[in-house]
Coordinates of C-alpha atoms and ligand atoms in Angstrom, one line a residue:
M1 CA -72.0 39.4 -104.3
E2 CA -71.6 41.0 -108.0
I3 CA -68.3 40.8 -109.9
I4 CA -68.0 43.9 -112.4
I5 CA -65.0 43.0 -114.5
K6 CA -63.6 46.3 -116.7
K7 CA -61.1 46.3 -119.2
D8 CA -58.5 48.8 -116.4
A9 CA -58.5 50.2 -113.5
Q10 CA -59.7 53.6 -115.0
E11 CA -63.3 52.0 -116.0
G12 CA -63.8 50.2 -113.1
S13 CA -63.2 53.2 -110.5
C14 CA -65.5 55.2 -112.8
A15 CA -68.1 52.5 -112.1
A16 CA -67.5 52.2 -108.7
A17 CA -68.0 55.7 -109.0
R18 CA -71.4 56.0 -110.3
V19 CA -72.5 53.6 -107.6
V20 CA -71.3 55.9 -104.9
A21 CA -72.7 59.4 -106.8
R22 CA -76.0 58.1 -107.0
L23 CA -76.3 56.9 -103.3
V24 CA -75.1 60.7 -102.7
R25 CA -77.7 62.0 -105.0
A26 CA -80.4 60.1 -103.4
K27 CA -79.5 60.7 -99.8
P28 CA -77.3 63.9 -99.8
D29 CA -76.3 63.3 -95.9
A30 CA -75.0 59.7 -96.8
V31 CA -72.6 57.9 -94.5
L32 CA -69.6 56.6 -96.4
G33 CA -67.1 54.5 -95.3
L34 CA -64.1 55.2 -97.2
A35 CA -60.3 53.2 -97.8
T36 CA -57.0 54.2 -98.9
G37 CA -54.1 52.6 -100.1
S38 CA -53.4 53.2 -104.0
T39 CA -56.3 51.4 -105.3
P40 CA -59.2 54.2 -104.6
L41 CA -57.3 57.0 -106.0
T42 CA -59.0 56.7 -109.3
L43 CA -61.8 56.7 -107.3
Y44 CA -61.6 59.7 -105.4
K45 CA -60.2 61.2 -109.0
E46 CA -63.2 60.6 -110.2
L47 CA -65.6 61.6 -107.4
I48 CA -63.4 65.1 -107.2
R49 CA -64.2 65.2 -111.2
M50 CA -67.9 64.4 -110.7
H51 CA -67.9 67.1 -107.6
N52 CA -65.9 70.1 -110.3
E53 CA -68.1 69.6 -113.2
E54 CA -71.4 67.7 -112.7
G55 CA -71.8 69.7 -109.0
L56 CA -71.9 66.1 -107.0
D57 CA -72.3 67.8 -103.6
F58 CA -70.4 66.4 -100.6
S59 CA -71.7 68.8 -97.7
E60 CA -73.3 66.7 -95.8
V61 CA -71.8 63.6 -96.7
V62 CA -70.3 61.9 -93.8
T63 CA -67.0 59.8 -93.6
F64 CA -65.5 57.1 -91.7
N65 CA -62.2 55.5 -92.6
L66 CA -61.5 51.8 -92.2
D67 CA -58.0 52.4 -90.5
E68 CA -54.9 54.3 -89.6
Y69 CA -51.5 52.9 -88.2
I70 CA -51.0 53.4 -84.6
G71 CA -48.0 56.1 -84.0
L72 CA -48.5 58.1 -87.0
S73 CA -50.1 61.6 -86.3
A74 CA -52.5 63.0 -88.3
D75 CA -49.8 64.7 -89.9
H76 CA -47.3 62.6 -90.8
E77 CA -46.8 61.9 -94.3
Q78 CA -48.2 58.2 -94.2
S79 CA -51.0 58.8 -92.4
Y80 CA -54.1 58.0 -93.2
R81 CA -56.0 61.1 -92.6
R82 CA -53.7 63.0 -94.3
F83 CA -53.6 60.8 -97.6
M84 CA -57.5 61.6 -97.3
N85 CA -57.2 65.3 -96.5
E86 CA -55.2 65.3 -99.7
N87 CA -56.6 62.9 -102.2
L88 CA -60.1 63.5 -101.6
F89 CA -61.5 66.2 -98.6
S90 CA -59.3 69.1 -99.3
Q91 CA -60.6 68.8 -103.2
I92 CA -64.7 68.3 -102.5
N93 CA -66.7 70.3 -100.7
I94 CA -67.2 68.2 -97.6
K95 CA -66.7 69.6 -93.9
L96 CA -63.9 68.7 -92.2
E97 CA -65.8 68.1 -89.1
N98 CA -67.5 65.2 -91.0
T99 CA -64.9 63.1 -91.7
H100 CA -63.7 60.3 -89.4
V101 CA -60.4 58.3 -89.4
P102 CA -59.0 56.8 -86.2
D103 CA -57.0 58.5 -84.1
G104 CA -53.6 56.7 -84.4
M105 CA -52.0 59.1 -81.3
A106 CA -54.7 57.9 -79.1
E107 CA -53.7 57.1 -75.7
D108 CA -55.9 55.0 -74.8
V109 CA -56.7 52.5 -77.8
P110 CA -59.7 50.2 -76.8
A111 CA -61.1 53.5 -75.6
A112 CA -60.7 55.3 -78.8
C113 CA -62.1 51.8 -81.1
A114 CA -65.0 51.6 -79.0
A115 CA -65.7 55.5 -79.6
Y116 CA -65.4 54.9 -83.4
E117 CA -68.1 52.2 -83.1
Q118 CA -70.2 54.6 -81.2
A119 CA -69.6 57.2 -83.6
I120 CA -70.9 54.9 -86.6
A121 CA -73.9 54.1 -84.9
D122 CA -74.7 57.4 -83.7
A123 CA -74.4 58.3 -87.5
G124 CA -76.9 56.2 -88.6
G125 CA -74.7 53.3 -89.7
I126 CA -72.8 52.8 -93.0
D127 CA -74.7 53.4 -96.4
L128 CA -72.0 52.2 -98.7
Q129 CA -68.2 50.8 -97.7
V130 CA -65.3 51.1 -99.9
L131 CA -62.8 48.3 -99.5
G132 CA -59.5 47.4 -101.0
I133 CA -58.3 44.4 -100.7
G134 CA -54.6 43.0 -99.4
S135 CA -52.5 40.5 -101.4
D136 CA -53.3 38.5 -98.6
G137 CA -56.8 39.0 -98.6
H138 CA -57.3 41.6 -95.5
V139 CA -60.1 44.1 -95.8
G140 CA -59.5 47.2 -94.0
F141 CA -56.2 45.8 -91.8
N142 CA -58.4 42.8 -90.8
E143 CA -55.3 40.5 -91.8
P144 CA -55.9 36.6 -92.3
T145 CA -57.5 34.6 -88.8
S146 CA -59.0 37.7 -87.9
S147 CA -62.7 36.9 -86.5
F148 CA -65.9 37.5 -88.7
A149 CA -67.4 39.0 -85.3
S150 CA -64.9 41.6 -84.6
R151 CA -65.2 45.2 -84.4
T152 CA -63.0 48.5 -84.3
R153 CA -59.7 47.1 -82.6
I154 CA -56.1 47.1 -82.8
K155 CA -54.6 44.8 -85.3
T156 CA -51.5 43.2 -85.7
L157 CA -49.8 43.4 -89.9
T158 CA -49.1 40.6 -91.4
R159 CA -45.1 40.5 -92.6
Q160 CA -47.1 40.4 -96.0
T161 CA -48.6 43.4 -95.7
V162 CA -45.8 45.6 -94.1
A163 CA -43.2 44.6 -97.4
D164 CA -46.2 45.2 -99.2
N165 CA -47.0 48.9 -98.0
A166 CA -43.0 50.0 -97.7
R167 CA -43.2 51.1 -100.8
F168 CA -45.3 54.2 -99.2
F169 CA -42.3 54.2 -96.8
G170 CA -39.2 54.9 -99.3
G171 CA -39.2 51.3 -100.0
D172 CA -38.0 50.7 -96.0
E173 CA -39.9 48.0 -94.0
S174 CA -38.3 49.2 -90.5
K175 CA -40.5 52.2 -91.3
V176 CA -43.6 50.4 -91.7
P177 CA -46.1 50.3 -88.3
H178 CA -46.8 47.2 -87.4
H179 CA -49.9 48.1 -85.3
C180 CA -53.0 49.6 -86.6
I181 CA -56.7 50.0 -85.6
T182 CA -59.5 48.9 -87.9
M183 CA -63.0 48.6 -88.1
G184 CA -63.5 45.3 -87.8
I185 CA -64.5 42.5 -90.0
G186 CA -67.9 42.7 -88.4
T187 CA -68.4 46.4 -88.7
I188 CA -67.9 46.5 -92.6
M189 CA -70.3 43.4 -92.8
D190 CA -72.6 46.2 -91.1
A191 CA -72.4 48.3 -93.9
R192 CA -75.6 48.6 -95.7
M193 CA -73.3 48.0 -99.0
N194 CA -69.6 46.9 -99.8
I195 CA -68.1 48.3 -102.6
M196 CA -64.8 46.5 -103.5
L197 CA -62.0 47.5 -106.1
A198 CA -59.2 45.2 -106.9
F199 CA -56.7 46.0 -110.1
G200 CA -53.7 44.2 -111.4
A201 CA -51.8 40.7 -111.6
N202 CA -50.9 41.1 -107.6
K203 CA -54.8 40.5 -106.4
A204 CA -55.7 37.5 -108.8
D205 CA -55.0 35.0 -106.2
A206 CA -57.2 36.9 -103.7
V207 CA -59.7 38.1 -105.4
A208 CA -60.1 34.4 -107.2
A209 CA -60.1 32.9 -103.4
T210 CA -62.7 36.1 -102.3
V211 CA -65.3 35.1 -104.7
E212 CA -65.0 31.7 -105.3
G213 CA -63.0 30.0 -101.8
P214 CA -64.6 28.9 -98.9
V215 CA -65.7 31.3 -96.8
A216 CA -63.0 31.2 -94.2
S217 CA -61.1 33.9 -92.2
I218 CA -58.1 33.0 -93.7
M219 CA -59.0 35.1 -96.5
P220 CA -61.2 37.7 -94.5
A221 CA -62.5 39.0 -97.8
S222 CA -64.2 36.1 -98.7
I223 CA -66.9 37.3 -96.0
L224 CA -68.6 39.2 -98.5
Q225 CA -70.4 36.0 -100.0
H226 CA -72.4 36.6 -96.7
H227 CA -73.0 40.3 -97.5
P228 CA -76.1 40.9 -99.2
S229 CA -75.5 44.1 -101.1
A230 CA -71.7 43.3 -102.0
K231 CA -69.9 44.8 -105.6
L232 CA -66.3 43.5 -106.6
F233 CA -65.4 46.0 -109.4
I234 CA -62.0 44.6 -111.0
D235 CA -60.2 45.1 -114.1
E236 CA -58.9 42.0 -116.5
A237 CA -55.7 41.8 -114.8
A238 CA -57.3 40.6 -111.6
A239 CA -59.5 38.8 -113.0
T240 CA -57.6 36.3 -114.2
D241 CA -58.1 33.5 -111.7
L242 CA -61.7 33.4 -111.9
K243 CA -63.1 30.1 -112.9
L244 CA -66.3 32.0 -114.1
A245 CA -65.3 35.1 -115.3
D246 CA -67.1 34.4 -118.3
Y247 CA -70.2 33.8 -116.6
Y248 CA -69.8 37.2 -114.7
R249 CA -69.2 38.9 -117.7
W250 CA -72.3 37.5 -119.1
V251 CA -74.8 38.5 -116.4
Y252 CA -73.0 41.8 -116.2
E253 CA -73.6 42.5 -120.0
G254 CA -76.9 41.2 -119.9
K255 CA -78.3 43.1 -116.8
P256 CA -82.0 44.3 -117.5
E257 CA -82.5 48.0 -118.0
W258 CA -83.9 48.5 -114.4
Q259 CA -81.0 46.8 -112.8
A260 CA -78.1 48.3 -114.4
D261 CA -77.0 50.3 -111.7
A262 CA -73.0 50.2 -111.9
Ligands
PGA301 P1 -53.3 49.0 -102.1 O1 -53.7 48.4 -100.6 O2 -54.7 49.3 -102.5 O3 -52.4 50.0 -102.0 O4 -53.2 47.3 -103.0 C1 -55.3 47.5 -100.5 C2 -54.9 47.0 -99.7 O5 -54.4 46.8 -98.6 O6 -56.5 46.5 -98.9

């Protein structure tokens, strides 16, 4: 795992956006895995800026989102489909039919999950997956003790995630759905590259456990230690508990020119 510590969320997000943009320029029909939540918003703003000002072309790009709440329709103001349409898709030249978000209203959830996995496979697999991390260490909505072999399926949110996400539902925990469809950890590990973003002091514990703790399903993101191409973009606040923070800075600052890709 490569740890990239930037001054703040803006700089970290811009560095992550450069990695995404490089892939899209090299492979115009790249398959991107996308995430929701507050963390990737700055990344998406930067991609929109690159589209507007630098002609970054998404016309052939295909996307798959990590997760969706069960019971929220695509037009619900807290559905992740709506989040993606508003915060990214409507502001770049992507074809909406090339974008995929799990269907939170599916009548047959297991069948919808299997179809989602098949659609990812049919698209050739995910080239680059964007990830946030929950304060409890979840990736996608793979909560602690999720199987590392899991595929897209139904999950129940932890009480901590329900509390964390209540801010999007007017602070009312009772409005937060308890069930979701999420790509599995196995699905995420199949992506050819993973980039995780984590900003702010409330992510410091989970970041330290992910990077420097044991690989264990109690901290789902720790599986990225086994991924052949994972980059973690964090700010100073999220880096506070890292024992080897100075080493990660030293590595990043001293990267040879030919290796400096973020
Ligand atoms: P956040 O969520 O970006 O809103 O903090 C991250 C996550 O739950 O993965």
